[in-house]
Amino acid sequence: MENKGRTEISTLGEFGLIKHLTEQFELKNESSIKGVGDDAAILDYKDKQVLVTTDLLLEGVHFDLTYCPLMHLGYKSAIVNFSDIYAMNGQPKQITVSLGISKRFCIEDLEELYAGIRLACKQYGVDMVGGDTSASLTGLAISITCIGEGEKGKVVCRNTAKNTDLFCVSGDLGAAYMGLLLLEREKNIFKGDENAQPDFAGKEYIIERQLKPEARKDIIELLAKNNIVPTAMMDVSDGLSSELLHICKQSGLGCRVYEDRIPIDYQTAVMAEEFNMNLTTAALNGGEDYELLFTVPLSANDIVQNIPGIKVIGHTTDESLGCRLITRQGDEIELKAQGWNSLK
Amino acid sequence: MENKGRTEISTLGEFGLIKHLTEQFELKNESSIKGVGDDAAILDYKDKQVLVTTDLLLEGVHFDLTYCPLMHLGYKSAIVNFSDIYAMNGQPKQITVSLGISKRFCIEDLEELYAGIRLACKQYGVDMVGGDTSASLTGLAISITCIGEGEKGKVVCRNTAKNTDLFCVSGDLGAAYMGLLLLEREKNIFKGDENAQPDFAGKEYIIERQLKPEARKDIIELLAKNNIVPTAMMDVSDGLSSELLHICKQSGLGCRVYEDRIPIDYQTAVMAEEFNMNLTTAALNGGEDYELLFTVPLSANDIVQNIPGIKVIGHTTDESLGCRLITRQGDEIELKAQGWNSLK
């Protein structure tokens, strides 16, 4: 919360506030018939299927405003929902945003938050069509619902992988988690000294992956361009290991994933070294990568190998063979879901 | 939170908890293609329009668990969203439920909450298709998104009332607010004495209107049966006065509403008397009635007068005439939005 004027929210009231925050959003999608300002938004999806996903983000659990600027938080809150729609092989088209706001926030703070949401909407071609704003007795609460479209017959679920499919993943893994650990460390070091500025030189990538992640619209477009419809897909939000198990369990399969194929960025590796942490563990369980994990038939091997940004990391097997990681040494280790879980 | 066993949420974890709470929900609507268990729900609305509304309810701001049982809270959280879809002249079809849960809640508590949501879904024919469950550092947070269908050309907004239309309202007003005041009074009286049981004899209706409101599906069906499509409509959640102003302002109109036509139940009147409160003020500004306020052309007068549960309370006028209440004495009073506002 930067120092640039502080207008109390009570000066606008609920309806004034919603109007103030949403009036800069224009409706651009053909399916957005009516947005903010009525009991419900009106959408028209014609012959497309409607995809709906929702996320509730709570201060202190999902984000920490000490190191997460409000604009980034707004951007990320939107992106994580877009990512869920892409993970169905769909296109996000609309979002609704509900906020619970405690007294320490002023209108300028909310403008920052909405600026981030607006930027995300603009980048990804999504319309803001509704929401709700109320007081919160404690921290900030952000609830976003995203609605998207999918073509009939091309929407991809988690439970439809087939035996001997290839497991593919986009981008690289573990960076967002390393970014989080770095931010937490700096927060603890600088606690009490408001003017201290941590030095993140050479660590920009992992910080950006944590504070300003992107959803893989580009990968969905590349797959379509190459006529590939994955057999199963989901986004990597809780950690690769956890997501591999979801797809395998829901599809009634096992898998073999190769440690040396897991894509990891150089900065992630350096940071893991600094934290004295096993790099593969970080990549398997880190979470918040928002990359796409998907399966394709073995016959698509040549095509996916040639798509930049996609890596084949293993394959599915019969369920009886279990879900295992093959280490660099050739050992087999049982995959476990040790990803982030706020309820543990 | 009753005493009937306490199983810690950590024993199930996030995915186990979601599965446990949602496995008793079956998909029944044709438009619900895929529900809980993937990145997003898949819906198919064919030639219908899609209506989307969302609400974020926070403990201490929107509800008080001292007197609101969790099952009722679940029921009401769903109902208030259904009401928004009916207010568009639509039918609610799906909901997603996201929860933020603090440590003092156990699995049995959440079962109660979900039992209420399930009951509401069953009564109104709505499918639960997704959600999200996470920890909350403080109180309970409930975010519900409801998706519904509307027929093209028959969806009703707030901004389409015409001059000389009749203003109609369903049911009666002010009861939920009186119920709230009564519950608050009893809470204060019995503070500290856990075994005290307040006596609500003769006040059941206002208590029920506060704790277990219903959405007016029946009114929407009656209007359709009588071939009436309102020119504008919304539900009364913040108070009649506030909602009249919304429709008038958005439609560019004024209105005249007659004090002696405002429908008020006997128990509401008795309670207002007991609280030494102006009854009309309570009915105008109380809020949480979840009745439908709508406009119809003057020509529909004979029809609406004959529909049970609907009352004509006034009419729209040219904008220049302002929005006014005509008192029993024939005086004109400017309507003001003094309804409930959590941000004030």
XYZ file of C-alpha atoms in Angstrom:
688
model
C 0.000 0.000 0.000
C 1.913 2.955 -1.292
C 1.670 6.504 -0.144
C -0.354 8.296 -2.797
C -3.404 9.697 -1.118
C -5.875 7.844 1.002
C -9.598 8.145 0.301
C -11.789 6.253 2.747
C -14.129 3.728 1.166
C -17.089 5.054 3.162
C -16.978 8.209 1.023
C -18.298 6.193 -1.934
C -20.462 3.489 -0.340
C -20.950 0.044 -1.845
C -22.639 0.946 -5.123
C -20.447 3.974 -5.708
C -17.372 1.859 -5.075
C -18.418 -0.890 -7.496
C -19.201 1.709 -10.136
C -15.902 3.501 -9.577
C -13.878 0.304 -9.816
C -15.674 -1.289 -12.738
C -16.515 1.595 -15.052
C -13.209 1.325 -16.877
C -13.982 -2.233 -17.910
C -15.558 -2.527 -21.356
C -17.338 -5.612 -22.638
C -15.564 -6.938 -25.723
C -16.573 -10.567 -26.135
C -19.532 -11.520 -28.269
C -20.752 -13.835 -25.506
C -20.917 -10.994 -22.933
C -24.440 -9.626 -23.343
C -24.683 -7.696 -20.087
C -22.067 -7.146 -17.390
C -21.918 -5.321 -14.068
C -25.036 -3.566 -12.765
C -27.874 -6.064 -12.513
C -28.814 -9.056 -10.357
C -26.845 -11.317 -12.690
C -24.678 -11.059 -15.798
C -26.180 -12.265 -19.093
C -24.039 -14.416 -21.376
C -24.779 -16.128 -24.640
C -22.632 -19.129 -25.523
C -24.638 -20.360 -28.511
C -23.278 -23.767 -29.591
C -20.243 -23.642 -27.275
C -19.946 -25.376 -23.941
C -19.701 -23.194 -20.841
C -16.783 -23.737 -18.458
C -16.980 -22.399 -14.902
C -14.236 -22.237 -12.287
C -13.918 -20.368 -9.023
C -11.217 -19.471 -6.496
C -11.336 -17.876 -3.072
C -8.127 -16.140 -1.996
C -7.718 -15.074 1.634
C -5.104 -12.777 3.089
C -2.524 -14.544 5.230
C -3.392 -17.915 3.680
C -3.032 -17.385 -0.069
C -1.146 -14.119 -0.177
C 0.956 -11.846 1.989
C 0.653 -8.129 1.280
C 4.048 -7.433 2.871
C 5.726 -8.498 -0.338
C 2.870 -8.899 -2.804
C 1.904 -5.527 -4.328
C -1.862 -5.147 -4.775
C -1.589 -4.762 -8.536
C 0.282 -8.041 -8.815
C -2.223 -9.678 -6.515
C -5.069 -8.555 -8.773
C -3.256 -9.835 -11.844
C -2.443 -13.188 -10.264
C -5.971 -13.677 -8.853
C -7.347 -13.397 -12.376
C -4.607 -15.489 -14.024
C -5.037 -18.500 -11.739
C -8.666 -18.694 -12.861
C -7.837 -18.263 -16.553
C -5.348 -21.089 -16.130
C -8.131 -23.436 -14.991
C -10.124 -22.681 -18.136
C -7.119 -23.239 -20.438
C -6.563 -26.504 -18.559
C -9.937 -27.647 -19.964
C -8.706 -26.696 -23.469
C -11.078 -23.710 -23.314
C -10.871 -19.929 -23.636
C -11.669 -17.711 -20.608
C -14.281 -15.105 -21.563
C -15.740 -13.521 -18.421
C -14.930 -13.075 -14.731
C -16.828 -11.898 -11.691
C -14.882 -10.451 -8.772
C -16.134 -10.341 -5.180
C -14.139 -8.539 -2.524
C -14.253 -8.496 1.263
C -12.379 -5.401 2.409
C -11.130 -4.558 5.870
C -10.915 -0.996 7.205
C -7.198 -0.601 6.547
C -7.821 -0.495 2.778
C -8.607 2.752 1.034
C -9.979 3.427 -2.436
C -6.489 3.888 -3.888
C -5.581 0.379 -2.712
C -8.583 -1.086 -4.481
C -7.762 0.896 -7.604
C -4.361 -0.810 -7.596
C -5.927 -4.223 -7.179
C -8.403 -3.574 -9.989
C -5.667 -2.187 -12.226
C -4.009 -5.598 -11.978
C -7.262 -7.405 -12.717
C -7.911 -5.069 -15.644
C -4.455 -5.695 -17.076
C -4.965 -9.458 -16.869
C -8.379 -9.145 -18.530
C -6.893 -7.050 -21.308
C -3.960 -9.385 -21.948
C -6.180 -12.451 -22.091
C -9.259 -10.959 -23.751
C -11.572 -11.504 -20.777
C -14.564 -9.332 -19.767
C -15.396 -8.395 -16.187
C -19.148 -8.960 -15.839
C -20.036 -8.745 -12.183
C -19.171 -9.015 -8.559
C -19.848 -7.938 -5.094
C -18.043 -5.706 -2.620
C -18.500 -5.762 1.124
C -16.735 -5.188 4.388
C -14.522 -7.807 5.989
C -13.780 -7.786 9.721
C -10.289 -9.034 9.137
C -8.128 -9.305 6.051
C -8.747 -8.993 2.345
C -10.836 -11.724 0.699
C -10.948 -12.090 -3.091
C -13.332 -14.469 -4.784
C -13.100 -14.778 -8.545
C -15.276 -16.884 -10.816
C -14.204 -17.336 -14.407
C -16.485 -18.433 -17.229
C -15.058 -19.697 -20.474
C -16.018 -21.435 -23.668
C -15.047 -24.817 -25.007
C -15.791 -26.444 -28.318
C -18.025 -29.472 -28.052
C -15.911 -32.609 -28.245
C -12.680 -30.696 -27.587
C -13.045 -29.926 -23.894
C -10.399 -31.919 -22.013
C -10.912 -33.422 -18.543
C -8.537 -35.123 -16.120
C -10.026 -38.593 -16.203
C -9.593 -39.446 -19.868
C -5.895 -40.321 -20.229
C -5.221 -43.666 -21.920
C -2.596 -46.296 -21.224
C 0.783 -45.658 -22.962
C -0.019 -41.948 -23.473
C 2.857 -39.506 -23.158
C 2.915 -37.112 -20.206
C 3.856 -33.589 -21.339
C 4.393 -30.390 -19.397
C 4.797 -26.797 -20.559
C 7.450 -24.307 -19.421
C 9.470 -25.099 -16.337
C 8.637 -26.073 -12.769
C 9.540 -25.093 -9.212
C 10.397 -21.449 -9.982
C 7.325 -19.910 -8.304
C 8.012 -21.888 -5.144
C 11.653 -20.759 -5.073
C 10.423 -17.206 -5.580
C 8.134 -17.605 -2.588
C 10.914 -18.955 -0.371
C 13.154 -16.075 -1.415
C 10.471 -13.464 -0.667
C 9.761 -15.072 2.714
C 13.474 -15.056 3.562
C 13.889 -11.384 2.651
C 10.769 -10.506 4.620
C 12.235 -12.099 7.723
C 15.647 -10.501 7.242
C 14.229 -7.021 6.772
C 11.512 -7.243 9.398
C 11.340 -3.993 11.296
C 13.377 -1.980 8.804
C 10.878 -0.273 6.508
C 13.446 1.334 4.241
C 15.402 -1.806 3.546
C 15.326 -2.899 -0.092
C 16.206 -6.511 -0.779
C 18.501 -7.183 -3.737
C 16.873 -9.542 -6.195
C 19.461 -9.138 -8.988
C 19.840 -12.388 -10.931
C 16.662 -13.722 -9.329
C 14.123 -11.773 -11.367
C 12.697 -14.826 -13.051
C 11.741 -16.734 -9.906
C 10.311 -13.562 -8.302
C 8.223 -12.901 -11.388
C 6.995 -16.483 -11.491
C 5.731 -16.034 -7.936
C 4.334 -12.505 -8.125
C 3.201 -12.258 -11.739
C 2.552 -15.691 -13.202
C 1.022 -16.132 -16.651
C -1.571 -18.628 -17.865
C -0.570 -20.755 -20.871
C -2.934 -19.419 -23.519
C -0.037 -19.755 -25.970
C 0.304 -23.495 -25.377
C -3.419 -24.065 -25.950
C -3.104 -22.142 -29.221
C -0.004 -24.090 -30.275
C -1.712 -27.402 -29.580
C -4.745 -26.349 -31.635
C -2.505 -25.162 -34.474
C -0.861 -28.586 -34.482
C -4.252 -30.344 -34.393
C -3.550 -31.895 -31.032
C -6.359 -32.417 -28.540
C -4.774 -33.791 -25.346
C -6.379 -36.953 -23.957
C -6.303 -35.427 -20.437
C -5.099 -32.107 -19.044
C -4.883 -29.964 -15.906
C -2.843 -27.034 -14.719
C 0.007 -27.385 -12.253
C -1.094 -25.390 -9.228
C -0.401 -27.721 -6.284
C 2.821 -29.257 -7.608
C 3.624 -31.666 -10.471
C 3.569 -34.733 -8.255
C 0.076 -34.018 -6.954
C -1.246 -33.315 -10.469
C 0.295 -36.455 -11.993
C -1.501 -38.444 -9.322
C -4.809 -36.683 -10.058
C -4.713 -37.552 -13.747
C -3.551 -41.119 -13.110
C -6.019 -41.805 -10.306
C -8.981 -40.301 -12.155
C -8.046 -42.105 -15.368
C -7.337 -45.430 -13.619
C -3.687 -45.521 -14.711
C -0.134 -45.558 -13.395
C 2.854 -43.599 -14.744
C 6.576 -43.386 -15.135
C 8.113 -39.923 -15.058
C 11.814 -39.324 -15.635
C 13.689 -37.038 -13.261
C 16.109 -35.878 -15.952
C 13.229 -34.768 -18.196
C 11.590 -32.415 -15.675
C 12.119 -28.883 -17.023
C 13.787 -26.589 -14.499
C 15.113 -23.076 -15.015
C 18.690 -22.136 -14.134
C 17.579 -19.583 -11.487
C 15.423 -22.212 -9.807
C 18.419 -24.532 -9.600
C 20.704 -21.827 -8.178
C 18.135 -20.882 -5.563
C 17.521 -24.504 -4.515
C 21.277 -24.874 -4.094
C 21.352 -21.716 -1.937
C 18.539 -23.110 0.219
C 20.272 -26.469 0.364
C 17.178 -28.079 -1.043
C 16.696 -31.051 -3.357
C 15.925 -29.531 -6.750
C 13.678 -32.347 -7.970
C 11.634 -32.202 -4.763
C 11.144 -28.467 -5.317
C 10.018 -29.031 -8.911
C 7.724 -31.933 -7.976
C 6.041 -30.347 -4.982
C 6.523 -26.602 -5.316
C 3.212 -25.570 -6.781
C 1.873 -22.335 -8.275
C 3.622 -22.989 -11.578
C 0.403 -22.609 -13.617
C 1.957 -24.689 -16.365
C -0.124 -27.249 -18.247
C 0.288 -30.958 -17.632
C -1.320 -33.120 -20.298
C -1.301 -36.487 -22.000
C -1.206 -37.204 -25.731
C -1.207 -40.516 -27.608
C 2.218 -42.020 -28.305
C 1.579 -41.336 -31.996
C 1.741 -37.579 -31.322
C 5.328 -37.864 -30.077
C 7.009 -36.307 -33.119
C 4.624 -33.377 -33.116
C 4.865 -32.470 -29.414
C 8.648 -32.890 -29.428
C 8.741 -30.108 -32.013
C 6.520 -27.632 -30.195
C 8.712 -25.139 -28.332
C 7.928 -24.886 -24.620
C 6.577 -28.434 -24.312
C 8.538 -31.260 -22.790
C 7.678 -34.974 -22.726
C 8.442 -36.105 -19.167
C 7.153 -39.662 -19.113
C 4.220 -41.886 -19.965
C 1.167 -43.558 -18.491
C 1.127 -47.242 -17.607
C -1.306 -49.826 -16.397
C -2.716 -48.894 -12.980
C -1.102 -51.927 -11.306
C 2.366 -50.509 -11.967
C 1.796 -47.491 -9.697
C 2.968 -43.911 -10.174
C 6.725 -43.594 -10.054
C 9.606 -41.260 -10.676
C 12.678 -42.763 -12.364
C 15.711 -41.017 -10.888
C 18.874 -40.095 -12.748
C 20.419 -43.203 -11.186
C 17.622 -45.401 -12.557
C 15.897 -45.965 -9.195
C 12.104 -45.968 -8.976
C 10.486 -43.756 -6.312
C 6.766 -43.718 -5.506
C 5.217 -40.322 -6.326
C 3.456 -38.671 -3.404
C 1.185 -35.652 -3.218
C 3.213 -33.434 -0.914
C 2.131 -30.213 -2.542
C 0.742 -27.164 -0.851
C -2.345 -27.748 1.247
C -3.754 -24.912 3.312
C -5.804 -27.324 5.425
C -2.909 -29.397 6.746
C -21.985 -25.805 16.420
C -23.616 -28.676 18.207
C -21.958 -31.341 20.218
C -22.062 -34.437 18.065
C -18.513 -35.520 17.575
C -15.639 -33.431 16.352
C -13.447 -34.689 13.544
C -10.577 -32.380 12.662
C -10.471 -31.249 9.047
C -6.774 -32.121 8.780
C -7.726 -35.813 8.964
C -9.168 -35.540 5.441
C -7.042 -32.862 3.763
C -8.350 -30.548 1.049
C -9.212 -33.089 -1.639
C -10.622 -35.604 0.823
C -12.772 -32.892 2.361
C -14.176 -31.703 -0.962
C -14.936 -35.290 -1.938
C -16.561 -36.007 1.424
C -18.752 -32.917 1.289
C -19.766 -33.106 -2.355
C -20.206 -36.819 -3.053
C -23.845 -36.751 -1.981
C -24.652 -34.203 -4.654
C -25.939 -35.708 -7.888
C -26.148 -33.860 -11.196
C -29.746 -33.688 -12.379
C -29.999 -30.844 -14.869
C -29.533 -31.469 -18.558
C -27.226 -28.447 -18.764
C -24.819 -29.881 -16.128
C -22.359 -31.905 -18.196
C -19.600 -32.258 -15.610
C -19.505 -31.102 -11.998
C -17.007 -31.265 -9.130
C -13.599 -32.850 -9.730
C -11.890 -31.066 -12.602
C -10.299 -27.656 -13.252
C -13.702 -26.293 -14.249
C -17.305 -27.444 -14.512
C -18.704 -28.088 -18.010
C -22.181 -26.766 -18.812
C -24.206 -26.805 -21.994
C -26.886 -24.132 -22.344
C -27.701 -24.717 -26.020
C -30.040 -21.922 -27.181
C -30.583 -20.472 -23.692
C -28.855 -17.443 -22.272
C -26.521 -17.972 -19.346
C -27.041 -15.934 -16.176
C -24.236 -15.618 -13.639
C -24.358 -14.114 -10.151
C -22.012 -14.294 -7.197
C -22.033 -13.514 -3.481
C -19.328 -13.459 -0.845
C -20.527 -13.944 2.736
C -18.164 -13.248 5.607
C -18.589 -14.181 9.249
C -19.291 -11.220 11.514
C -20.359 -9.061 8.557
C -23.071 -11.078 6.809
C -23.870 -13.670 9.437
C -23.454 -14.365 13.133
C -23.037 -17.994 14.121
C -24.232 -17.288 17.669
C -27.802 -17.434 16.438
C -27.541 -18.664 12.873
C -27.262 -22.470 12.772
C -24.839 -23.704 10.104
C -27.512 -25.617 8.249
C -29.644 -22.495 7.934
C -26.602 -20.521 6.880
C -25.913 -23.017 4.092
C -29.533 -22.874 2.963
C -29.652 -19.082 2.996
C -26.288 -18.690 1.221
C -27.656 -20.697 -1.686
C -31.112 -19.067 -1.678
C -29.812 -15.509 -1.930
C -28.047 -16.477 -5.154
C -31.063 -18.314 -6.577
C -33.060 -15.167 -5.841
C -30.747 -13.117 -8.082
C -31.349 -15.513 -10.984
C -35.139 -15.460 -10.524
C -34.855 -11.664 -10.449
C -33.652 -11.887 -14.066
C -36.718 -14.016 -14.891
C -34.396 -17.010 -15.142
C -34.051 -20.445 -13.552
C -31.011 -21.239 -11.361
C -29.333 -24.434 -12.574
C -25.862 -24.731 -11.037
C -23.841 -23.384 -8.107
C -20.216 -23.469 -7.100
C -19.329 -23.132 -3.427
C -15.977 -21.913 -2.122
C -15.238 -21.985 1.595
C -12.566 -20.414 3.762
C -12.547 -22.328 7.050
C -10.908 -21.364 10.321
C -9.508 -23.896 12.770
C -12.508 -23.857 15.092
C -14.614 -25.667 12.487
C -14.641 -29.437 12.330
C -15.909 -31.771 9.637
C -19.290 -32.167 11.369
C -19.779 -28.378 11.166
C -19.126 -28.395 7.441
C -21.458 -31.354 7.015
C -24.187 -29.216 8.613
C -23.423 -26.305 6.320
C -23.468 -28.549 3.256
C -26.677 -30.246 4.386
C -28.307 -26.816 4.195
C -26.835 -26.120 0.756
C -27.940 -29.571 -0.408
C -31.483 -29.013 0.836
C -31.679 -25.683 -1.006
C -30.340 -27.309 -4.184
C -32.886 -30.098 -3.912
C -35.838 -27.771 -3.292
C -34.934 -25.517 -6.208
C -33.593 -28.116 -8.642
C -30.045 -26.776 -8.713
C -26.841 -28.807 -9.215
C -23.635 -28.246 -7.271
C -20.849 -28.288 -9.868
C -17.692 -27.078 -8.214
C -15.883 -25.084 -5.619
C -12.835 -24.684 -3.571
C -12.030 -25.255 0.088
C -9.164 -23.688 1.962
C -8.073 -22.467 5.355
C -9.026 -19.051 6.677
C -7.006 -17.328 9.395
C -10.110 -15.828 10.901
C -13.791 -16.512 10.429
C -15.803 -18.495 7.949
C -15.969 -17.173 4.365
C -18.537 -18.514 1.903
C -18.441 -17.581 -1.751
C -21.238 -18.882 -3.945
C -21.637 -18.414 -7.683
C -24.928 -19.359 -9.264
C -25.430 -20.029 -12.957
C -28.893 -20.061 -14.436
C -30.709 -20.085 -17.734
C -32.935 -17.507 -19.315
C -34.966 -17.633 -22.478
C -33.779 -15.254 -25.165
C -36.007 -12.189 -25.173
C -37.476 -12.991 -21.770
C -34.552 -12.144 -19.505
C -35.498 -9.083 -17.435
C -33.052 -6.361 -16.391
C -33.389 -3.385 -14.065
C -33.039 -0.642 -16.629
C -36.011 -1.377 -18.873
C -39.027 -0.091 -16.931
C -41.288 2.276 -18.924
C -43.156 5.386 -17.848
C -46.610 4.680 -16.290
C -45.699 1.043 -15.547
C -47.068 -0.450 -12.340
C -44.648 -1.274 -9.517
C -45.446 -4.688 -8.035
C -43.902 -6.582 -5.139
C -44.310 -10.186 -4.006
C -44.961 -11.412 -0.447
C -44.433 -8.992 2.402
C -41.600 -6.750 3.524
C -39.633 -5.922 6.663
C -40.063 -9.310 8.363
C -36.476 -10.512 7.911
C -35.179 -7.274 9.394
C -37.495 -7.562 12.404
C -36.307 -11.156 12.805
C -32.721 -9.921 12.827
C -33.431 -7.262 15.455
C -35.194 -9.844 17.610
C -32.297 -12.321 17.340
C -29.797 -9.565 18.154
C -31.839 -8.539 21.201
C -32.071 -12.095 22.521
C -28.352 -12.596 21.936
C -27.555 -9.574 24.072
C -29.984 -10.580 26.813
C -28.661 -14.117 27.037
C -24.999 -13.282 26.657
C -22.958 -15.346 29.064
C -25.724 -17.847 29.842
C -25.187 -20.779 27.477
C -28.242 -22.728 28.571
C -30.713 -19.911 28.182
C -33.332 -20.531 25.506
C -35.109 -17.477 24.142
C -38.873 -17.730 23.707
C -39.857 -17.012 20.115
C -43.510 -18.089 20.419
C -45.695 -15.974 18.145
C -42.612 -14.708 16.354
C -41.840 -17.777 14.258
C -42.549 -16.072 10.958
C -40.095 -13.203 11.349
C -37.406 -15.572 12.687
C -37.900 -17.877 9.730
C -37.773 -14.976 7.286
C -34.360 -14.062 8.715
C -32.862 -17.522 9.177
C -34.465 -19.510 6.370
C -35.657 -17.225 3.585
C -36.997 -18.615 0.335
C -36.453 -17.397 -3.234
C -39.606 -16.643 -5.242
C -39.484 -19.413 -7.841
C -43.282 -19.635 -7.444
C -43.801 -16.012 -8.482
C -41.668 -16.448 -11.612
C -43.749 -19.494 -12.503
C -47.037 -17.668 -11.841
C -45.969 -14.750 -14.025
C -45.032 -17.140 -16.849
C -48.329 -19.005 -16.481
C -50.132 -15.679 -16.843
C -48.003 -14.720 -19.852
C -46.491 -11.760 -18.068
C -42.902 -10.735 -18.744
C -42.104 -7.836 -16.369
C -40.603 -4.764 -18.010
C -37.986 -4.566 -15.232
C -37.258 -6.664 -12.147
C -34.871 -7.163 -9.229
C -34.971 -8.863 -5.861
C -35.376 -6.965 -2.613
C -32.161 -7.626 -0.732
C -31.075 -4.174 0.479
C -34.549 -2.778 1.225
C -37.505 -1.749 -0.955
C -36.524 1.907 -0.996
C -33.039 1.195 -2.307
C -34.373 -1.199 -4.979
C -37.074 1.206 -6.183
C -34.349 3.782 -6.695
C -32.181 1.294 -8.607
C -34.920 0.487 -11.112
C -35.975 4.137 -11.481
C -32.448 5.483 -11.801
C -31.343 2.822 -14.273
C -34.538 3.206 -16.312
C -34.452 7.017 -16.232
C -37.784 7.311 -14.414
C -39.409 8.564 -11.232
C -42.080 6.811 -9.154
C -44.943 7.131 -6.736
C -45.342 4.383 -4.140
C -48.254 4.291 -1.705
C -47.534 3.654 1.961
C -50.870 1.910 2.519
C -50.150 -0.559 -0.290
C -46.849 -1.851 1.094
C -47.477 -5.460 2.177
C -46.515 -6.088 5.796
C -47.154 -9.176 7.900
C -48.918 -8.970 11.277
C -45.844 -10.283 13.183
C -43.662 -7.631 11.558
C -46.066 -4.931 12.727
C -46.219 -6.280 16.296
C -42.436 -6.455 16.484
C -41.977 -2.925 15.120
C -44.405 -1.723 17.782
C -42.408 -3.569 20.465
C -39.199 -1.932 19.206
C -40.954 1.433 19.037
C -40.020 1.688 15.396
C -41.809 3.207 12.418
C -43.292 0.266 10.536
C -43.044 1.802 7.074
C -39.387 2.674 7.642
C -38.731 -0.946 8.597
C -40.496 -2.211 5.467
C -38.759 0.322 3.194
C -35.225 -0.110 4.512
C -35.118 -3.478 6.256
C -33.549 -5.608 3.578
C -33.024 -9.374 3.176
C -36.655 -9.881 2.134
C -35.692 -11.695 -1.099
C -39.055 -10.764 -2.556
C -39.344 -9.703 -6.195
C -39.902 -6.073 -7.142
C -40.977 -5.612 -10.760
C -42.776 -3.382 -13.192
C -45.533 -4.330 -15.645
C -47.435 -2.222 -18.184
C -50.617 -0.580 -16.904
C -52.552 -2.890 -19.218
C -51.515 -5.888 -17.080
C -53.250 -4.423 -14.026
C -56.219 -6.810 -14.004
C -53.985 -9.841 -14.374
C -51.464 -8.992 -11.626
C -54.226 -7.922 -9.232
C -55.535 -11.472 -9.488
C -52.262 -13.289 -8.864
C -52.068 -14.277 -5.187
C -48.932 -13.051 -3.438
C -48.435 -10.047 -5.717
C -49.317 -6.526 -4.692
C -49.355 -3.382 -6.849
C -47.681 -0.700 -4.704
C -47.394 2.230 -7.102
C -46.300 3.280 -10.555
C -43.433 4.822 -12.477
C -43.483 8.469 -13.574
C -41.405 10.821 -15.643
C -37.916 11.213 -14.186
C -38.482 14.892 -13.405
C -41.136 14.000 -10.826
C -38.627 12.231 -8.563
C -39.107 9.073 -6.508
C -41.638 9.555 -3.742
C -43.665 7.753 -1.127
C -47.277 8.901 -0.682
C -48.081 8.559 3.018
C -51.423 7.522 4.476
C -52.015 11.222 5.097
C -51.377 12.039 1.447
C -47.982 13.683 2.008
C -45.136 13.077 -0.465
C -41.797 11.989 0.958
C -38.602 11.612 -1.070
C -37.419 7.969 -1.147
C -33.866 7.450 0.082
C -31.566 4.450 -0.061
C -31.015 3.856 3.624
C -30.755 0.097 3.303
C -28.077 -2.114 4.676
C -24.561 -1.273 3.564
C -21.630 -3.125 5.065
C -19.179 -0.480 3.904
C -20.715 2.440 5.788
